[in-house]
Structure formats: structure tokens, C-alpha cells
């Protein structure tokens, strides 16, 4: 059911219901015979996959009587997108919000949070997760002192993976199942592979649970940036452990409680450089205005399809549905160095032609003009 066919009560109803879009141009360039499909989450009202958990965590806390309109102050440690989702939900419902966020996260996220009325506290990026100075530590310190302060805790809140098990996963399954196979667009009519990055791990855990119930043979691939420790086996993490990575929203220095690594079949590590290359390709070949971790997800997808035995077999299977989740959009990163470098990179073939035309037309201009 498309939310666009009804008058919505408020922006909360415009959370989720995101499209599943064929990446046919990239599939062709990469020589893939399978269907490469993207779940495009920047089209959710707040701009990311995390809107869904913000809505679910607030609704559950209201039901439990933990939130009192006009009194409660929602405090949350985030890499930004959960904060934006919470600030949006709380703007509508009338709760104050304080977001604690590492320095590394973009200015755009801070500006969006402030636009929605949230307070933002920056914390040192290098602070370990269990230090009192980390975004988690500062949120806890604030909560102890602020009357009616409530931490919904995306790292431990069951409603985080549950929101994806009940919405993101079923939306993907519905789209795949209701798009019947045709000679020009063959389909197995099931989800054969799901690939997503992990931050808290809520997305990959919840989507995996929904999709494995639909197709127990579906392969779930987790993407973890080099420098993070979420991947299994642990040996994948040792070479780059502790190394800094620029990509935002994925990777951690601890295993969040809501990440069930048993629900992920295999992991891949990705680099910032590979992510930026994939971002450019999604923009230039598919017209999708996605953010950095979407690049990580696509670069991991292509690596899996090209370098692993299981992936190569899938890439050769006509009609197999390989779904990659793209968590947020470029709105969050437009002042970031990696994005500016990408847009300023080498002049396009047309720019030389334009200069020549403008130079010669200004030279031939008559004085009256
Ligand atoms: C941009 C971005 N990508 C990916 C993720 C990972 O999602 P999850 O926390 O569900 O693992 C996040 C989470 O904040 C994010 O902000």
C-alpha cells in the first residue's frame, strides 16, 4: 500500500514505505545476471532508515508510561540519524530532545537536529564507548541530572530490531513477491540475498529475521567498516582494529546488545575509498542521492558477488533477487570533504566544449548586443 494515496495524519505516517529500486545500470556495468535491488531509505520522512526505530521506540515508551507529554526529555546517543528520527517524532508529539553525538558526525546532521528543535552535545570521537566522555557516557550523565530525562537506548532497545522485523523486512518481501516474473524481468519471486551495514545492528538483525522466515535459504551479508569490530570471524577485524574510518553510522568499538550476529550469515569489511567510489556510481549511474554508508553497502555487495564462491554463483543466476539496503541520503554529508572532492573531481568532457562555445560566442558578439 502506497502511503501517497491517502491523506496522512502527520509526518509519522510518512516514515518508511520506501521504494525497492532496480540498479540495472550498475548490474549491467558489473556483468551481473541476477537482479540488483536497492531499498532506498533516504525517501523516509526524516531521511534515513533510523526514522523507523525512533517512531517505534517512542510509541513503545508511551505505551509503557515512560514518556509524559510536556514533561519528558528524550536523551539519546547517536551517530545522528536516530537523533534526527527522534527529534522529528518528538517535535510532533511534544517532547524535548537532547542528542549526544561524536564530533566526527557531519555539520548537516547537527543543523537538521537543531532545525527540529533538539539540543545537540558533541563528544570526542576518540572516547571509548564506555568512557564517561563518549556520546553514550555523556547521555547517561545528563539523564542522571535532568528531571524526567529518558534514554530510549537504541543499543539495547528491542524495538530497534523489531521495527525492522515488522516494517523494513516485510516491505522488501512484499515488493519482491508482488513483482511477478516476466520474460524481460525474470524473478525468483523471493529474496535470495540481503546485504546491509551494521551500526547498532538493529537493521540487519530485524530484516534478517523477517526475510529468513520468508525464505530460510536467503543469505544475509553484513557490512562492517575496516577499523570496527562487529564482523565475524574476529580475525576479519584484527588487521585494522582501532583504525579511524570516515564513513558515518556503521561500525563500533563494542558489540551492541541488539546486534544478533547469529542472524548474519557472512561479513565483509569495507574501506572508505571503496565506499566513495560506490557512492559516485549510485549517483552517476542510478541517479540516487545516497550517503556514505550506502556506498559501503554497495561496495560490499559487489565484492561479495565477485569474489566469493557463493556470491559468484548468485551473480550468475538469472532472476535471483539481491537486495542491498541504502540507509540515508547525501543531505547529511554535503559539506564533507569526501563529497566535495567527488563533485570537484576532474572536469567533465562537456566542460571543455562549454568554455570553447562561450569564449567564441563572446568574441563574435556585436557591439549592440
Ligand atoms: C547512515 C547510517 N547507515 C547505517 C546505519 C546502521 O544502522 P543500524 O544501527 O540499524 O545498524 C546507521 C545507523 O545509525 C546510519 O546512521
CSV table of C-alpha atoms and ligand atoms in Angstrom, one decimal:
chain,number,residue,atom,x,y,z
A,1,UNK,CA,0.0,0.0,0.0
A,2,UNK,CA,1.5,3.3,-1.0
A,3,UNK,CA,1.2,6.0,1.7
A,4,UNK,CA,0.9,8.6,-1.1
A,5,UNK,CA,-2.6,7.5,-2.0
A,6,UNK,CA,-4.1,8.8,1.3
A,7,UNK,CA,-4.1,12.0,3.4
A,8,UNK,CA,-1.6,11.3,6.1
A,9,UNK,CA,-2.3,12.4,9.7
A,10,UNK,CA,1.2,13.7,10.2
A,11,UNK,CA,4.8,13.1,9.1
A,12,UNK,CA,5.0,10.0,11.3
A,13,UNK,CA,2.8,8.3,8.6
A,14,UNK,CA,5.5,9.2,6.0
A,15,UNK,CA,8.1,7.2,7.8
A,16,UNK,CA,9.2,4.0,6.0
A,17,UNK,CA,7.2,2.8,3.0
A,18,UNK,CA,10.3,3.3,0.9
A,19,UNK,CA,10.8,2.0,-2.6
A,20,UNK,CA,12.7,-1.0,-3.8
A,21,UNK,CA,14.5,0.2,-6.9
A,22,UNK,CA,16.3,-1.8,-9.6
A,23,UNK,CA,20.0,-0.9,-10.1
A,24,UNK,CA,20.0,-2.2,-13.7
A,25,UNK,CA,22.7,0.2,-14.9
A,26,UNK,CA,25.2,-0.9,-12.3
A,27,UNK,CA,24.2,-4.6,-12.7
A,28,UNK,CA,24.9,-4.2,-16.4
A,29,UNK,CA,28.3,-2.5,-15.9
A,30,UNK,CA,29.3,-5.2,-13.4
A,31,UNK,CA,28.2,-8.1,-15.7
A,32,UNK,CA,25.6,-9.4,-13.1
A,33,UNK,CA,22.9,-11.7,-14.3
A,34,UNK,CA,21.0,-11.5,-11.0
A,35,UNK,CA,18.6,-8.7,-10.1
A,36,UNK,CA,20.4,-6.0,-8.1
A,37,UNK,CA,17.7,-4.2,-6.0
A,38,UNK,CA,18.1,-1.2,-3.6
A,39,UNK,CA,15.9,-0.4,-0.6
A,40,UNK,CA,16.2,3.4,-0.7
A,41,UNK,CA,15.7,4.7,2.9
A,42,UNK,CA,16.5,8.4,2.3
A,43,UNK,CA,13.0,8.6,1.0
A,44,UNK,CA,11.6,8.1,4.5
A,45,UNK,CA,10.3,11.4,6.1
A,46,UNK,CA,13.3,12.1,8.3
A,47,UNK,CA,15.8,10.9,5.6
A,48,UNK,CA,17.0,7.6,6.9
A,49,UNK,CA,16.3,4.0,7.9
A,50,UNK,CA,16.5,5.1,11.6
A,51,UNK,CA,13.2,7.0,11.4
A,52,UNK,CA,11.5,3.7,11.8
A,53,UNK,CA,13.1,2.8,15.2
A,54,UNK,CA,12.6,6.4,16.5
A,55,UNK,CA,8.9,6.0,15.9
A,56,UNK,CA,8.8,2.5,17.3
A,57,UNK,CA,10.8,3.3,20.5
A,58,UNK,CA,8.7,6.4,21.3
A,59,UNK,CA,5.5,4.5,20.7
A,60,UNK,CA,6.6,1.6,23.0
A,61,UNK,CA,7.8,4.0,25.7
A,62,UNK,CA,4.5,5.9,25.6
A,63,UNK,CA,2.6,2.6,26.0
A,64,UNK,CA,4.8,1.7,29.0
A,65,UNK,CA,4.1,5.1,30.5
A,66,UNK,CA,7.8,6.0,30.4
A,67,UNK,CA,7.1,9.2,28.4
A,68,UNK,CA,4.9,12.1,29.7
A,69,UNK,CA,4.0,14.7,27.1
A,70,UNK,CA,5.1,18.2,28.1
A,71,UNK,CA,7.5,16.8,30.8
A,72,UNK,CA,9.8,14.1,29.4
A,73,UNK,CA,13.1,14.9,28.0
A,74,UNK,CA,14.3,12.3,25.5
A,75,UNK,CA,18.1,11.9,25.6
A,76,UNK,CA,19.9,9.7,23.1
A,77,UNK,CA,23.4,8.9,22.0
A,78,UNK,CA,23.5,8.5,18.2
A,79,UNK,CA,25.6,8.9,15.1
A,80,UNK,CA,22.9,11.4,14.1
A,81,UNK,CA,20.2,9.6,12.1
A,82,UNK,CA,18.4,8.1,15.2
A,83,UNK,CA,18.6,11.6,16.7
A,84,UNK,CA,17.0,13.1,13.6
A,85,UNK,CA,14.2,10.5,13.7
A,86,UNK,CA,13.7,11.1,17.4
A,87,UNK,CA,13.7,14.9,17.0
A,88,UNK,CA,11.1,14.6,14.3
A,89,UNK,CA,8.9,12.3,16.2
A,90,UNK,CA,9.3,14.4,19.4
A,91,UNK,CA,8.6,17.6,17.5
A,92,UNK,CA,5.2,16.2,16.5
A,93,UNK,CA,4.5,14.7,20.0
A,94,UNK,CA,5.7,17.5,22.1
A,95,UNK,CA,8.8,16.1,23.9
A,96,UNK,CA,12.1,17.9,24.4
A,97,UNK,CA,15.2,16.2,22.9
A,98,UNK,CA,18.9,16.2,23.7
A,99,UNK,CA,21.2,14.4,21.3
A,100,UNK,CA,24.8,13.4,22.1
A,101,UNK,CA,26.8,12.9,19.0
A,102,UNK,CA,30.6,12.4,18.3
A,103,UNK,CA,32.5,15.3,16.7
A,104,UNK,CA,33.1,13.2,13.6
A,105,UNK,CA,29.5,13.3,12.6
A,106,UNK,CA,28.5,15.9,10.0
A,107,UNK,CA,27.5,19.5,10.5
A,108,UNK,CA,24.5,18.8,8.4
A,109,UNK,CA,23.2,16.3,10.9
A,110,UNK,CA,23.7,18.9,13.7
A,111,UNK,CA,21.9,21.5,11.7
A,112,UNK,CA,19.0,19.2,10.9
A,113,UNK,CA,18.7,18.3,14.6
A,114,UNK,CA,18.7,21.9,15.6
A,115,UNK,CA,16.1,22.7,12.9
A,116,UNK,CA,13.8,20.1,14.5
A,117,UNK,CA,14.3,21.8,17.9
A,118,UNK,CA,16.8,19.4,19.5
A,119,UNK,CA,19.7,20.3,21.7
A,120,UNK,CA,23.0,18.8,20.4
A,121,UNK,CA,26.0,18.0,22.5
A,122,UNK,CA,29.2,17.0,20.7
A,123,UNK,CA,31.6,14.4,22.3
A,124,UNK,CA,35.2,13.4,21.4
A,125,UNK,CA,35.2,10.9,18.6
A,126,UNK,CA,38.2,9.0,20.1
A,127,UNK,CA,36.4,8.4,23.5
A,128,UNK,CA,35.8,4.7,24.0
A,129,UNK,CA,32.2,3.8,24.2
A,130,UNK,CA,32.3,3.1,27.9
A,131,UNK,CA,34.2,6.3,28.8
A,132,UNK,CA,32.1,9.0,30.6
A,133,UNK,CA,33.1,11.3,27.8
A,134,UNK,CA,31.7,9.2,25.0
A,135,UNK,CA,28.3,10.1,23.5
A,136,UNK,CA,26.9,7.2,25.4
A,137,UNK,CA,28.6,8.3,28.7
A,138,UNK,CA,27.5,11.9,28.3
A,139,UNK,CA,23.9,10.9,27.6
A,140,UNK,CA,23.9,8.8,30.8
A,141,UNK,CA,25.4,11.7,32.8
A,142,UNK,CA,22.7,14.1,31.5
A,143,UNK,CA,20.0,11.6,32.2
A,144,UNK,CA,21.0,11.3,35.9
A,145,UNK,CA,20.7,15.0,36.4
A,146,UNK,CA,17.8,16.1,34.2
A,147,UNK,CA,14.3,15.7,35.7
A,148,UNK,CA,12.1,13.4,33.5
A,149,UNK,CA,15.1,12.5,31.4
A,150,UNK,CA,14.6,9.3,29.5
A,151,UNK,CA,17.1,7.3,27.4
A,152,UNK,CA,15.3,5.1,24.9
A,153,UNK,CA,18.7,3.3,24.2
A,154,UNK,CA,18.8,2.2,20.6
A,155,UNK,CA,21.7,-0.1,21.5
A,156,UNK,CA,19.7,-2.2,23.9
A,157,UNK,CA,16.0,-1.5,23.0
A,158,UNK,CA,14.2,-4.5,21.5
A,159,UNK,CA,12.0,-2.1,19.5
A,160,UNK,CA,15.1,-1.2,17.3
A,161,UNK,CA,15.4,-4.7,15.6
A,162,UNK,CA,11.7,-5.2,16.0
A,163,UNK,CA,10.9,-2.1,13.9
A,164,UNK,CA,12.9,-3.6,11.0
A,165,UNK,CA,11.4,-7.0,11.5
A,166,UNK,CA,7.9,-5.5,11.3
A,167,UNK,CA,8.4,-2.9,8.6
A,168,UNK,CA,11.7,-2.8,6.6
A,169,UNK,CA,11.8,-6.6,6.1
A,170,UNK,CA,8.1,-7.1,5.2
A,171,UNK,CA,8.2,-4.1,2.8
A,172,UNK,CA,11.2,-5.7,0.9
A,173,UNK,CA,9.4,-9.1,0.9
A,174,UNK,CA,6.1,-7.5,-0.3
A,175,UNK,CA,7.8,-5.7,-3.1
A,176,UNK,CA,9.7,-8.8,-4.3
A,177,UNK,CA,6.7,-11.1,-4.0
A,178,UNK,CA,4.3,-8.8,-5.7
A,179,UNK,CA,6.5,-8.1,-8.7
A,180,UNK,CA,5.9,-11.2,-10.8
A,181,UNK,CA,8.5,-12.8,-13.0
A,182,UNK,CA,8.2,-11.8,-16.7
A,183,UNK,CA,10.5,-12.7,-19.7
A,184,UNK,CA,12.0,-9.3,-19.7
A,185,UNK,CA,12.3,-9.0,-15.9
A,186,UNK,CA,12.8,-12.6,-14.6
A,187,UNK,CA,12.5,-13.1,-10.8
A,188,UNK,CA,12.7,-15.9,-8.4
A,189,UNK,CA,9.9,-14.1,-6.6
A,190,UNK,CA,11.7,-14.4,-3.3
A,191,UNK,CA,14.5,-12.5,-1.6
A,192,UNK,CA,17.7,-14.6,-2.3
A,193,UNK,CA,20.3,-12.3,-0.7
A,194,UNK,CA,20.1,-9.4,1.8
A,195,UNK,CA,23.0,-7.1,2.4
A,196,UNK,CA,23.2,-4.3,4.9
A,197,UNK,CA,25.7,-2.4,7.1
A,198,UNK,CA,25.7,-2.6,10.8
A,199,UNK,CA,25.8,0.2,13.4
A,200,UNK,CA,23.6,-0.8,16.3
A,201,UNK,CA,22.9,-3.8,14.2
A,202,UNK,CA,19.1,-3.3,14.5
A,203,UNK,CA,18.6,-3.1,10.7
A,204,UNK,CA,20.4,-6.3,9.8
A,205,UNK,CA,19.1,-8.3,12.7
A,206,UNK,CA,15.5,-7.3,12.2
A,207,UNK,CA,15.5,-7.6,8.4
A,208,UNK,CA,17.3,-10.9,8.6
A,209,UNK,CA,14.6,-12.3,11.0
A,210,UNK,CA,11.8,-11.2,8.7
A,211,UNK,CA,13.5,-12.5,5.5
A,212,UNK,CA,14.6,-15.8,6.9
A,213,UNK,CA,11.0,-16.5,7.9
A,214,UNK,CA,10.0,-15.8,4.2
A,215,UNK,CA,13.0,-17.7,2.7
A,216,UNK,CA,15.1,-19.7,5.1
A,217,UNK,CA,17.7,-20.1,2.4
A,218,UNK,CA,18.2,-16.3,2.0
A,219,UNK,CA,21.9,-15.3,2.5
A,220,UNK,CA,22.3,-12.4,4.9
A,221,UNK,CA,25.6,-10.4,4.4
A,222,UNK,CA,26.7,-7.9,7.0
A,223,UNK,CA,29.0,-4.9,6.1
A,224,UNK,CA,31.5,-3.6,8.7
A,225,UNK,CA,34.0,-0.8,8.0
A,226,UNK,CA,37.7,-1.5,8.4
A,227,UNK,CA,38.6,-0.3,12.0
A,228,UNK,CA,35.3,-1.6,13.5
A,229,UNK,CA,34.9,-4.9,15.4
A,230,UNK,CA,31.4,-6.1,14.5
A,231,UNK,CA,32.3,-8.6,11.8
A,232,UNK,CA,32.8,-12.3,12.4
A,233,UNK,CA,35.1,-14.2,12.5
A,234,UNK,CA,37.1,-11.9,14.7
A,235,UNK,CA,40.1,-12.4,12.5
A,236,UNK,CA,38.5,-10.2,9.9
A,237,UNK,CA,38.8,-7.3,12.4
A,238,UNK,CA,42.3,-7.7,13.6
A,239,UNK,CA,44.3,-6.2,10.7
A,240,UNK,CA,42.7,-2.7,11.0
A,241,UNK,CA,41.4,-2.8,14.6
A,242,UNK,CA,41.1,0.8,16.0
A,243,UNK,CA,41.9,2.4,12.7
A,244,UNK,CA,39.8,5.6,12.1
A,245,UNK,CA,37.2,5.5,9.4
A,246,UNK,CA,35.3,8.5,8.0
A,247,UNK,CA,32.0,6.7,6.9
A,248,UNK,CA,29.3,7.5,9.4
A,249,UNK,CA,26.6,5.4,11.0
A,250,UNK,CA,28.2,1.9,10.7
A,251,UNK,CA,30.9,0.2,12.8
A,252,UNK,CA,31.6,0.3,16.6
A,253,UNK,CA,34.2,-0.5,19.2
A,254,UNK,CA,31.8,-2.7,21.1
A,255,UNK,CA,29.1,-5.2,20.2
A,256,UNK,CA,25.7,-3.6,20.7
A,257,UNK,CA,23.2,-5.8,22.6
A,258,UNK,CA,20.6,-5.6,19.8
A,259,UNK,CA,23.0,-6.9,17.1
A,260,UNK,CA,22.4,-10.6,16.8
A,261,UNK,CA,25.4,-11.9,14.8
A,262,UNK,CA,23.8,-15.3,14.7
A,263,UNK,CA,21.3,-13.8,12.3
A,264,UNK,CA,24.0,-12.7,9.8
A,265,UNK,CA,25.5,-15.5,7.6
A,266,UNK,CA,28.7,-13.8,6.5
A,267,UNK,CA,30.5,-10.5,6.9
A,268,UNK,CA,32.7,-8.3,4.7
A,269,UNK,CA,35.0,-5.4,5.7
A,270,UNK,CA,34.9,-2.2,3.5
A,271,UNK,CA,37.2,0.8,3.1
A,272,UNK,CA,36.2,4.5,2.9
A,273,UNK,CA,37.7,4.7,-0.6
A,274,UNK,CA,35.6,1.8,-1.9
A,275,UNK,CA,32.5,3.4,-0.3
A,276,UNK,CA,33.1,6.8,-2.0
A,277,UNK,CA,33.6,5.1,-5.4
A,278,UNK,CA,30.3,3.2,-4.9
A,279,UNK,CA,28.5,6.5,-3.8
A,280,UNK,CA,29.6,8.1,-7.1
A,281,UNK,CA,28.5,5.1,-9.1
A,282,UNK,CA,25.0,5.1,-7.4
A,283,UNK,CA,24.7,8.9,-8.1
A,284,UNK,CA,26.0,8.9,-11.7
A,285,UNK,CA,24.6,5.6,-12.9
A,286,UNK,CA,21.4,5.4,-11.0
A,287,UNK,CA,20.5,9.0,-10.0
A,288,UNK,CA,20.3,8.1,-6.3
A,289,UNK,CA,21.3,10.8,-3.9
A,290,UNK,CA,22.6,8.4,-1.2
A,291,UNK,CA,25.0,8.9,1.7
A,292,UNK,CA,28.4,7.3,2.6
A,293,UNK,CA,27.3,4.1,4.3
A,294,UNK,CA,25.1,3.3,1.2
A,295,UNK,CA,28.4,3.3,-0.7
A,296,UNK,CA,29.8,0.9,1.8
A,297,UNK,CA,26.8,-1.4,1.4
A,298,UNK,CA,27.0,-1.4,-2.4
A,299,UNK,CA,30.8,-1.9,-2.5
A,300,UNK,CA,30.4,-4.8,-0.1
A,301,UNK,CA,27.7,-6.2,-2.2
A,302,UNK,CA,29.8,-6.1,-5.4
A,303,UNK,CA,32.8,-7.6,-3.5
A,304,UNK,CA,30.7,-10.4,-2.3
A,305,UNK,CA,29.1,-11.1,-5.7
A,306,UNK,CA,32.5,-11.1,-7.4
A,307,UNK,CA,35.0,-12.6,-5.0
A,308,UNK,CA,33.1,-15.3,-3.1
A,309,UNK,CA,32.1,-18.7,-4.5
A,310,UNK,CA,28.5,-18.3,-3.2
A,311,UNK,CA,28.3,-14.7,-4.4
A,312,UNK,CA,29.6,-15.6,-7.9
A,313,UNK,CA,27.0,-18.4,-8.2
A,314,UNK,CA,24.3,-15.8,-7.2
A,315,UNK,CA,25.6,-13.2,-9.7
A,316,UNK,CA,25.3,-15.8,-12.5
A,317,UNK,CA,21.7,-16.8,-11.5
A,318,UNK,CA,19.1,-15.1,-13.8
A,319,UNK,CA,16.2,-13.9,-11.7
A,320,UNK,CA,17.9,-14.2,-8.3
A,321,UNK,CA,17.0,-11.1,-6.1
A,322,UNK,CA,19.9,-9.5,-4.4
A,323,UNK,CA,18.7,-6.7,-2.1
A,324,UNK,CA,21.0,-4.0,-0.7
A,325,UNK,CA,19.8,-1.5,1.9
A,326,UNK,CA,20.9,2.1,1.4
A,327,UNK,CA,20.4,3.8,4.8
A,328,UNK,CA,20.5,7.5,4.2
A,329,UNK,CA,20.9,10.4,1.7
A,330,UNK,CA,23.5,12.9,0.7
A,331,UNK,CA,21.7,15.7,2.5
A,332,UNK,CA,23.6,14.6,5.6
A,333,UNK,CA,27.1,14.9,4.0
A,334,UNK,CA,27.2,17.8,1.5
A,335,UNK,CA,29.9,19.7,3.3
A,336,UNK,CA,32.1,16.6,3.9
A,337,UNK,CA,35.5,16.6,2.3
A,338,UNK,CA,34.9,13.2,0.5
A,339,UNK,CA,31.8,14.5,-1.2
A,340,UNK,CA,33.2,17.9,-2.2
A,341,UNK,CA,36.3,16.1,-3.6
A,342,UNK,CA,33.9,13.8,-5.6
A,343,UNK,CA,32.0,16.7,-7.1
A,344,UNK,CA,35.1,18.7,-7.9
A,345,UNK,CA,37.0,15.7,-9.4
A,346,UNK,CA,38.2,16.1,-13.0
A,347,UNK,CA,36.4,18.3,-15.4
A,348,UNK,CA,33.7,16.6,-17.4
A,349,UNK,CA,34.2,16.2,-21.2
A,350,UNK,CA,31.4,18.7,-21.7
A,351,UNK,CA,33.1,21.5,-19.7
A,352,UNK,CA,35.8,22.0,-22.4
A,353,UNK,CA,33.1,22.3,-25.0
A,354,UNK,CA,31.1,24.8,-22.9
A,355,UNK,CA,34.2,27.0,-22.4
A,356,UNK,CA,35.0,26.9,-26.1
A,357,UNK,CA,31.5,28.0,-27.1
A,358,UNK,CA,31.3,30.7,-24.5
A,359,UNK,CA,34.8,32.1,-25.5
A,360,UNK,CA,34.0,32.1,-29.2
A,361,UNK,CA,30.4,33.5,-28.8
A,362,UNK,CA,31.7,36.4,-26.6
A,363,UNK,CA,34.4,37.0,-29.3
A,364,UNK,CA,31.8,37.2,-32.1
A,365,UNK,CA,29.4,39.4,-30.1
A,366,UNK,CA,28.4,42.6,-32.0
A,367,UNK,CA,28.7,45.9,-30.0
A,368,UNK,CA,24.9,46.4,-29.9
A,369,UNK,CA,24.5,43.1,-28.1
B,1,LIG,C1,24.0,6.3,7.8
B,1,LIG,C2,23.7,5.1,8.6
B,1,LIG,N1,24.0,3.9,8.0
B,1,LIG,C3,23.8,2.7,8.6
B,1,LIG,C4,23.4,2.7,9.9
B,1,LIG,C5,23.3,1.4,10.6
B,1,LIG,O1,22.0,1.0,11.1
B,1,LIG,P1,21.8,0.1,12.4
B,1,LIG,O2,22.1,1.0,13.6
B,1,LIG,O3,20.4,-0.3,12.3
B,1,LIG,O4,22.8,-1.0,12.3
B,1,LIG,C6,23.1,3.9,10.6
B,1,LIG,C7,22.7,3.9,12.0
B,1,LIG,O5,22.7,4.9,12.7
B,1,LIG,C8,23.3,5.1,9.9
B,1,LIG,O6,23.1,6.3,10.5
